[in-house]
Amino acid sequence: MSVHALRKSASSSCSNILVVFVGIGLPIEASAPAYQSHGTEGSHLTNITNTKKAFPVLAVNYEHVRKPFEIALWILLALLMKLGFHLIPRLSAVVPESCLLIVVGLLVGGLIKVIGEEPPVLDSQLFFLCLLPPIILDAGYFLPIRPFTENVGTILVFAVIGTLWNAFFMGGLLYALCQIESVGLSGVDLLACLLFGSIVSAVDPVAVLAVFEEIHINELVHILVFGESLLNDAVTVVLYNLFEEFSKVGTVTVLDVFLGVVCFFVVSLGGVLVGAIYGFLAAFTSRFTSHTRVIEPLFVFLYSYMAYLSSEMFHLSGIMALIACGVVMRPYVEANISHKSYTTIKYFLKMWSSVSETLIFIFLGVSTVAGPHAWNWTFVITTVILCLVSRVLGVIGLTFIINKFRIVKLTKKDQFIVAYGGLRGAIAFSLGYLLSNSHQMRNLFLTAIITVIFFTVFVQGMTIRPLVELLAVKKKKESKPSINEEIHTEFLDHLLTGVEGVCGHYGHYHWKEKLNRFNKTYVKRWLIAGENFKEPELIAFYRKMELKQAIMMVESGQLPSVLPSTISMQNIQPRAIPRVSKKREEEIRRILRANLQNNKQKMRSRSYSRHTLFDADEEDNVSEVRLRKTKMEMERRMSHYLTVPANRESPRPGVRRVSFPTVHFEQPSPPSTPDAVSLEEEEEEEVPKRPSLKADIEGPRGNASDNHQGELDYQRLARCLSDPGPNKDKEDDDPFMSC
Amino acid sequence: MGALQSLPDEPEYRDLSEKTGFSFEQIGILHKRFKQLSHNEDTLRRDDLNTIPDLSCNPIRTQIIEAFFDKRNFHQNGEGTVQEISFEEFLVVMSHFRPPALDMTEEQREIIRREKLRFLFNMHDTDNDGTITLEEYRHVVEELLSRSGALGKETAKGIADAAMLEVASISMGHMEPDEFYEGITFEHFLKILKDIEIETRMNIRFLNMDTTNLCKKINSQQDHYLQVNGEQKIA
């Protein structure tokens, strides 16, 4: 985006916000004199002290903290509003949050105007450099890759051709409108109209995210609209710059058009390239962060932001760079960083994007009150209508063509949602704002843009949810990750690749397989730390699922009722195992429990020492340590008391037993049934009084012989709970097992 | 690859089209491919499929090839395996991968879903007893992981065990400790995979235009190589 000069206004606090946020040497307004000293005195300026003043015990110096204060106040206000909405039960179900925030912005703006101050306007530079990147990074980092790549052709067609169609259709028809004498806009020339069309035609990712987040629509439609909103940035950039340049000059030649097309490819591919480079850098950096885990998240954020800024510097598409960076770096970074860093990244991104979104909508409301307006009924109404019409026509026409090439066609319902979900938002407003004042129609355009945004966000945003219900559009399936589904997803991939091979043509799956193989052999070697790069996806998935369940269990002290049944391994694989007599079982249990108590006490009294941690991570949980220690104790004791399993293949001494605990949780059973050897009791530090809680992490109930495997499972579990590191020199080492 | 490009007559194609749902052009192309693979004979054997270079790095290659020779997939209520298949049977197996048409009703989609899931089920249930036992499932996971890094049977076993447990829990709910879960029946299989929209996922694109000329070149090189080696072996 071309960045124009800062908009200066008398008491615009936005410029001040900008300075603090960006901190690039932009001109500082002289409202807060830097030479003023800290706080309490205030009269050092005068050298002439004739009379000695009384020492000021308490003094107010607002100017000193004005900038950060106002920023913090705005953000706080925004977040309190957000909080408030969700406390009102019925409101948030009916009205999407974005609408409410705009209304709040309107109110605040009105309030400020009433007071007599001039309300701050959504400064474009602030918007593009500070508020937009977190949202896009959040979207790009967590972009669901599989549906995106499966539909990338459709998305590109919608993004590029759809946006072009919208821009030209609207621009052209508006120009035709302006030619009509009665409207009174005869001064508007074609290029200005086209410029306006190109600003208003782009679907906005912020608005789409805000609204679609709440309706939980099925994956396909979601990714289509959302992907389109992300990828049309390149088109918007090119069109905007193109028409802006031309409208100054006034004429367009064929060469210009050709250069425009070339520019489009440069902008989009260049943006993606810049993003990919930074993504690989980030992945490479994360390979070496095993000793400094605390700063891992920062690498992700900073590299991504640099990608955005670098591409903005070259007038390339910053959004595409950000997306590319997130997508490229994610698989490698996630294989390298610790679980805690992953959580940190996730929550920080969500937090920043949430704050940004809130601020954007509020400022949109405030700017509406503030901005200079020029109202022309015909123009504005026509714009709104044309927006809808062109979107619907575009979607229908393009889908007709696209369906010829798709395996799974888009139904009418899908088309409707895609068309209806084409919301405009703050990007359009900011682009309009960036128009220099030399455009005589600037105010009119701004008014029209704001009206369109209001219409799409309010009317379409509010009605899309009941429409989705009405049309019974497929919703997103809230399914928990299932190991069966994962196995079959991978199975299907291979099966379809194979059948494509039998058929003899190189299709989608063939190329995907080739890419995967290339990735595995060459790229992962360089970007993933330690031995992890050999790990197949299925196993990584399984590990993550287990890890999640284990952590849930430790944290909540309750058993997640994922599988509320009483089925255990024994039901699946019965063996003739010599049953330990009931009496002996009781004895064993008593002894073990006693030891557990001892260990608990010992653990509490033992001081927290670095040397007892087997992972060089400063933030290890004490409970994890305790868990691990207790498990080791259990193992030693059990090998004394229990017999070797009869039927199962007992591990030969040299062979490492690597097995996954079958994670299975059950409801607490009534105390009358014989308890399994419950190795989970020590985890109930939060819930001390539930001895009947059982978690059959491994063994069949009442069966002592599998416990040896159980111990190994528990060690694995414990390892899963701590952070992964490349070096593990524990007793039962297996490079694969390192989490 | 000889010049025998003569395709069967229209009435045969019409029958096949009706039976499998392919269009005439698609049948024509697949017929060409069939002839290419079978070296112009009327039946296809396992070895012919084994020579396809693309399949060589596929971890579940054996299962895929077996699926083509599995009588259960021929929709004729047969059981067991055969040594060679005709073009019609080849086409029937391929028809499992056709996408559902746009204007299908919900029941028709359900039928298609069952058909595709049945195909998958047959691939896993190698001994034809109607259930996927733990051993069979373990074998499936082992094969899946076999190419991706050789991490041993124990891992595969663990994953398969967990998966089986999940199926049992979802399908059976509650079982006494002495009860034994025999294996995954087809109904259970349907249940656990109902969230994967199989009718939209398990499809490949069948061409309406002929692009098999590319593969012809590759395969003719293969033929040449085999010929040369054959001669050397004989000599």
CSV table of C-alpha atoms in Angstrom, one decimal, chain B:
chain,number,residue,atom,x,y,z
B,1,MET,CA,2.5,-51.4,-27.6
B,2,GLY,CA,0.9,-52.5,-30.7
B,3,ALA,CA,-1.5,-50.8,-33.0
B,4,LEU,CA,-4.5,-52.7,-31.6
B,5,GLN,CA,-6.5,-49.7,-30.6
B,6,SER,CA,-9.9,-51.1,-31.6
B,7,LEU,CA,-12.4,-50.5,-28.9
B,8,PRO,CA,-15.4,-52.6,-28.2
B,9,ASP,CA,-18.6,-51.7,-29.9
B,10,GLU,CA,-21.2,-49.3,-28.6
B,11,PRO,CA,-23.6,-51.8,-27.0
B,12,GLU,CA,-20.9,-53.2,-24.8
B,13,TYR,CA,-20.0,-49.7,-23.7
B,14,ARG,CA,-23.6,-48.9,-23.1
B,15,ASP,CA,-23.9,-51.9,-20.7
B,16,LEU,CA,-20.8,-51.0,-18.9
B,17,SER,CA,-21.8,-47.3,-18.7
B,18,GLU,CA,-25.1,-48.3,-17.2
B,19,LYS,CA,-23.5,-50.7,-14.8
B,20,THR,CA,-20.8,-48.5,-13.5
B,21,GLY,CA,-21.9,-44.9,-14.3
B,22,PHE,CA,-18.9,-43.9,-16.3
B,23,SER,CA,-19.4,-41.9,-19.5
B,24,PHE,CA,-18.4,-43.4,-22.8
B,25,GLU,CA,-15.3,-41.3,-23.1
B,26,GLN,CA,-14.1,-42.3,-19.6
B,27,ILE,CA,-14.7,-46.0,-20.4
B,28,GLY,CA,-12.7,-45.6,-23.6
B,29,ILE,CA,-9.8,-44.1,-21.8
B,30,LEU,CA,-9.9,-46.6,-19.1
B,31,HIS,CA,-10.1,-49.4,-21.7
B,32,LYS,CA,-6.9,-48.0,-23.3
B,33,ARG,CA,-5.2,-48.0,-20.0
B,34,PHE,CA,-6.4,-51.6,-19.3
B,35,LYS,CA,-4.9,-52.7,-22.5
B,36,GLN,CA,-1.7,-50.9,-21.8
B,37,LEU,CA,-1.4,-52.6,-18.4
B,38,SER,CA,-2.3,-56.0,-19.6
B,39,HIS,CA,-0.1,-55.8,-22.7
B,40,ASN,CA,-3.1,-56.1,-25.0
B,41,GLU,CA,-4.5,-59.2,-23.5
B,42,ASP,CA,-8.1,-59.5,-22.3
B,43,THR,CA,-7.3,-60.1,-18.7
B,44,LEU,CA,-5.2,-58.4,-16.1
B,45,ARG,CA,-3.0,-60.1,-13.7
B,46,ARG,CA,-1.4,-59.1,-10.5
B,47,ASP,CA,2.0,-58.8,-12.0
B,48,ASP,CA,0.8,-56.3,-14.5
B,49,LEU,CA,-0.2,-54.0,-11.7
B,50,ASN,CA,3.0,-54.7,-9.9
B,51,THR,CA,5.0,-53.2,-12.7
B,52,ILE,CA,3.4,-49.8,-12.4
B,53,PRO,CA,6.2,-47.5,-11.3
B,54,ASP,CA,4.0,-45.1,-9.4
B,55,LEU,CA,2.8,-47.8,-7.1
B,56,SER,CA,6.3,-49.0,-6.1
B,57,CYS,CA,6.7,-46.4,-3.3
B,58,ASN,CA,3.2,-46.7,-2.0
B,59,PRO,CA,3.1,-48.3,1.5
B,60,ILE,CA,-0.2,-50.1,0.9
B,61,ARG,CA,0.6,-51.3,-2.5
B,62,THR,CA,-0.3,-54.9,-1.9
B,63,GLN,CA,-3.6,-54.1,-0.4
B,64,ILE,CA,-4.5,-51.9,-3.4
B,65,ILE,CA,-3.6,-54.6,-5.8
B,66,GLU,CA,-5.4,-57.2,-3.9
B,67,ALA,CA,-8.5,-55.0,-3.9
B,68,PHE,CA,-8.6,-55.3,-7.7
B,69,PHE,CA,-8.7,-59.0,-7.5
B,70,ASP,CA,-11.2,-59.3,-4.6
B,71,LYS,CA,-14.4,-60.8,-5.8
B,72,ARG,CA,-16.3,-58.9,-3.1
B,73,ASN,CA,-15.7,-55.7,-5.0
B,74,PHE,CA,-17.2,-57.0,-8.2
B,75,HIS,CA,-20.8,-56.5,-7.0
B,76,GLN,CA,-21.7,-60.0,-7.8
B,77,ASN,CA,-21.9,-61.3,-4.3
B,78,GLY,CA,-18.9,-63.4,-4.8
B,79,GLU,CA,-16.2,-64.1,-2.3
B,80,GLY,CA,-12.6,-64.9,-2.4
B,81,THR,CA,-9.9,-63.8,-4.8
B,82,VAL,CA,-9.2,-64.4,-8.5
B,83,GLN,CA,-6.0,-64.5,-10.4
B,84,GLU,CA,-7.1,-62.4,-13.3
B,85,ILE,CA,-9.8,-59.9,-14.0
B,86,SER,CA,-11.5,-58.8,-17.1
B,87,PHE,CA,-12.1,-55.2,-18.2
B,88,GLU,CA,-15.6,-55.2,-16.8
B,89,GLU,CA,-14.4,-56.1,-13.4
B,90,PHE,CA,-11.6,-53.6,-13.6
B,91,LEU,CA,-14.2,-51.0,-14.4
B,92,VAL,CA,-16.4,-52.0,-11.5
B,93,VAL,CA,-13.6,-51.7,-9.1
B,94,MET,CA,-12.8,-48.3,-10.5
B,95,SER,CA,-16.3,-47.1,-10.2
B,96,HIS,CA,-16.0,-47.1,-6.4
B,97,PHE,CA,-13.9,-43.9,-6.9
B,98,ARG,CA,-16.4,-42.0,-8.9
B,99,PRO,CA,-17.7,-38.8,-7.2
B,100,PRO,CA,-21.4,-38.6,-6.5
B,101,ALA,CA,-23.4,-36.5,-9.0
B,102,LEU,CA,-24.5,-33.1,-8.0
B,103,ASP,CA,-28.2,-33.8,-8.0
B,104,MET,CA,-28.3,-36.8,-5.8
B,105,THR,CA,-30.8,-37.2,-3.1
B,106,GLU,CA,-29.7,-37.9,0.5
B,107,GLU,CA,-30.6,-41.6,0.2
B,108,GLN,CA,-28.5,-42.0,-2.9
B,109,ARG,CA,-25.6,-40.3,-1.2
B,110,GLU,CA,-26.0,-42.7,1.7
B,111,ILE,CA,-25.9,-45.6,-0.7
B,112,ILE,CA,-22.8,-44.4,-2.3
B,113,ARG,CA,-21.2,-43.7,1.1
B,114,ARG,CA,-21.9,-47.3,2.1
B,115,GLU,CA,-20.5,-48.6,-1.1
B,116,LYS,CA,-17.2,-46.8,-0.6
B,117,LEU,CA,-16.9,-47.7,3.0
B,118,ARG,CA,-17.6,-51.3,2.0
B,119,PHE,CA,-14.7,-51.1,-0.3
B,120,LEU,CA,-12.5,-49.9,2.5
B,121,PHE,CA,-13.8,-52.5,4.8
B,122,ASN,CA,-13.1,-55.2,2.3
B,123,MET,CA,-9.5,-54.0,2.0
B,124,HIS,CA,-9.0,-54.4,5.7
B,125,ASP,CA,-10.9,-57.6,6.2
B,126,THR,CA,-8.5,-59.9,4.4
B,127,ASP,CA,-9.9,-63.2,5.6
B,128,ASN,CA,-13.5,-62.5,4.5
B,129,ASP,CA,-15.1,-63.2,7.8
B,130,GLY,CA,-17.0,-60.0,8.0
B,131,THR,CA,-15.1,-58.4,10.8
B,132,ILE,CA,-11.8,-56.6,11.1
B,133,THR,CA,-10.0,-58.3,13.9
B,134,LEU,CA,-7.3,-56.8,15.9
B,135,GLU,CA,-4.6,-58.6,14.0
B,136,GLU,CA,-6.0,-57.4,10.7
B,137,TYR,CA,-6.1,-53.8,12.0
B,138,ARG,CA,-2.6,-54.1,13.3
B,139,HIS,CA,-1.5,-55.2,9.9
B,140,VAL,CA,-3.2,-52.2,8.3
B,141,VAL,CA,-1.4,-49.8,10.6
B,142,GLU,CA,1.9,-51.6,10.1
B,143,GLU,CA,1.7,-51.3,6.4
B,144,LEU,CA,0.8,-47.6,6.7
B,145,LEU,CA,3.9,-47.0,8.7
B,146,SER,CA,6.1,-49.3,6.9
B,147,ARG,CA,7.4,-46.8,4.4
B,148,SER,CA,7.5,-43.8,6.6
B,149,GLY,CA,10.4,-44.7,8.7
B,150,ALA,CA,10.6,-48.2,9.9
B,151,LEU,CA,9.7,-47.6,13.6
B,152,GLY,CA,8.9,-51.1,14.4
B,153,LYS,CA,5.9,-53.2,14.9
B,154,GLU,CA,5.4,-52.1,18.5
B,155,THR,CA,4.4,-48.6,17.5
B,156,ALA,CA,1.9,-49.8,15.0
B,157,LYS,CA,0.6,-52.3,17.5
B,158,GLY,CA,0.1,-49.6,20.0
B,159,ILE,CA,-1.7,-47.3,17.6
B,160,ALA,CA,-3.9,-50.1,16.3
B,161,ASP,CA,-4.8,-51.1,19.8
B,162,ALA,CA,-5.8,-47.6,20.7
B,163,ALA,CA,-7.9,-47.4,17.6
B,164,MET,CA,-9.6,-50.7,18.3
B,165,LEU,CA,-10.3,-49.5,21.8
B,166,GLU,CA,-11.9,-46.4,20.4
B,167,VAL,CA,-14.1,-48.4,18.1
B,168,ALA,CA,-15.1,-50.7,20.8
B,169,SER,CA,-16.0,-47.9,23.1
B,170,ILE,CA,-18.0,-46.0,20.6
B,171,SER,CA,-19.9,-49.0,19.3
B,172,MET,CA,-20.4,-51.1,22.3
B,173,GLY,CA,-20.6,-48.7,25.1
B,174,HIS,CA,-20.3,-51.0,28.0
B,175,MET,CA,-18.8,-54.4,28.2
B,176,GLU,CA,-18.1,-56.7,31.0
B,177,PRO,CA,-14.4,-57.5,31.7
B,178,ASP,CA,-14.9,-61.1,30.4
B,179,GLU,CA,-16.6,-60.1,27.2
B,180,PHE,CA,-14.6,-60.2,24.1
B,181,TYR,CA,-14.9,-57.7,21.3
B,182,GLU,CA,-14.7,-59.9,18.3
B,183,GLY,CA,-13.8,-57.3,15.8
B,184,ILE,CA,-15.1,-54.3,13.8
B,185,THR,CA,-18.2,-55.2,12.0
B,186,PHE,CA,-19.3,-53.3,9.0
B,187,GLU,CA,-21.9,-51.4,11.0
B,188,HIS,CA,-19.3,-50.3,13.6
B,189,PHE,CA,-17.0,-49.3,10.7
B,190,LEU,CA,-19.7,-47.1,9.3
B,191,LYS,CA,-20.3,-45.6,12.7
B,192,ILE,CA,-16.7,-44.6,13.4
B,193,LEU,CA,-16.1,-43.2,10.0
B,194,LYS,CA,-19.3,-41.3,9.6
B,195,ASP,CA,-17.7,-38.0,10.3
B,196,ILE,CA,-15.3,-38.3,7.4
B,197,GLU,CA,-17.4,-37.4,4.4
B,198,ILE,CA,-16.3,-40.3,2.5
B,199,GLU,CA,-18.5,-39.6,-0.5
B,200,THR,CA,-16.6,-36.3,-1.1
B,201,ARG,CA,-13.1,-37.6,-0.1
B,202,MET,CA,-12.8,-40.9,-1.8
B,203,ASN,CA,-12.8,-39.8,-5.4
B,204,ILE,CA,-10.4,-39.4,-8.1
B,205,ARG,CA,-10.7,-37.5,-11.3
B,206,PHE,CA,-11.5,-39.6,-14.3
B,207,LEU,CA,-10.5,-38.0,-17.5
B,208,ASN,CA,-12.8,-37.3,-20.4
B,209,MET,CA,-9.9,-36.6,-22.7
B,210,ASP,CA,-7.0,-38.8,-23.6
B,211,THR,CA,-3.8,-38.0,-21.8
B,212,THR,CA,-2.6,-41.5,-21.6
B,213,ASN,CA,-0.1,-40.9,-24.3
B,214,LEU,CA,2.3,-39.6,-21.8
B,215,CYS,CA,2.1,-42.8,-19.7
B,216,LYS,CA,2.3,-44.8,-22.8
B,217,LYS,CA,5.9,-43.6,-23.4
B,218,ILE,CA,6.8,-44.3,-19.9
B,219,ASN,CA,5.3,-47.8,-19.9
B,220,SER,CA,6.8,-48.6,-23.3
B,221,GLN,CA,10.2,-47.9,-21.8
B,222,GLN,CA,9.3,-50.2,-19.0
B,223,ASP,CA,8.3,-52.9,-21.5
B,224,HIS,CA,11.5,-52.5,-23.3
B,225,TYR,CA,13.4,-52.8,-20.1
B,226,LEU,CA,11.5,-56.0,-19.2
B,227,GLN,CA,12.1,-57.4,-22.6
B,228,VAL,CA,15.8,-56.8,-22.4
B,229,ASN,CA,16.1,-58.3,-18.9
B,230,GLY,CA,13.9,-61.2,-20.0
B,231,GLU,CA,16.3,-62.0,-22.8
B,232,GLN,CA,19.2,-61.8,-20.4
B,233,LYS,CA,17.6,-64.2,-18.0
B,234,ILE,CA,16.9,-66.7,-20.7
B,235,ALA,CA,20.4,-66.4,-22.0
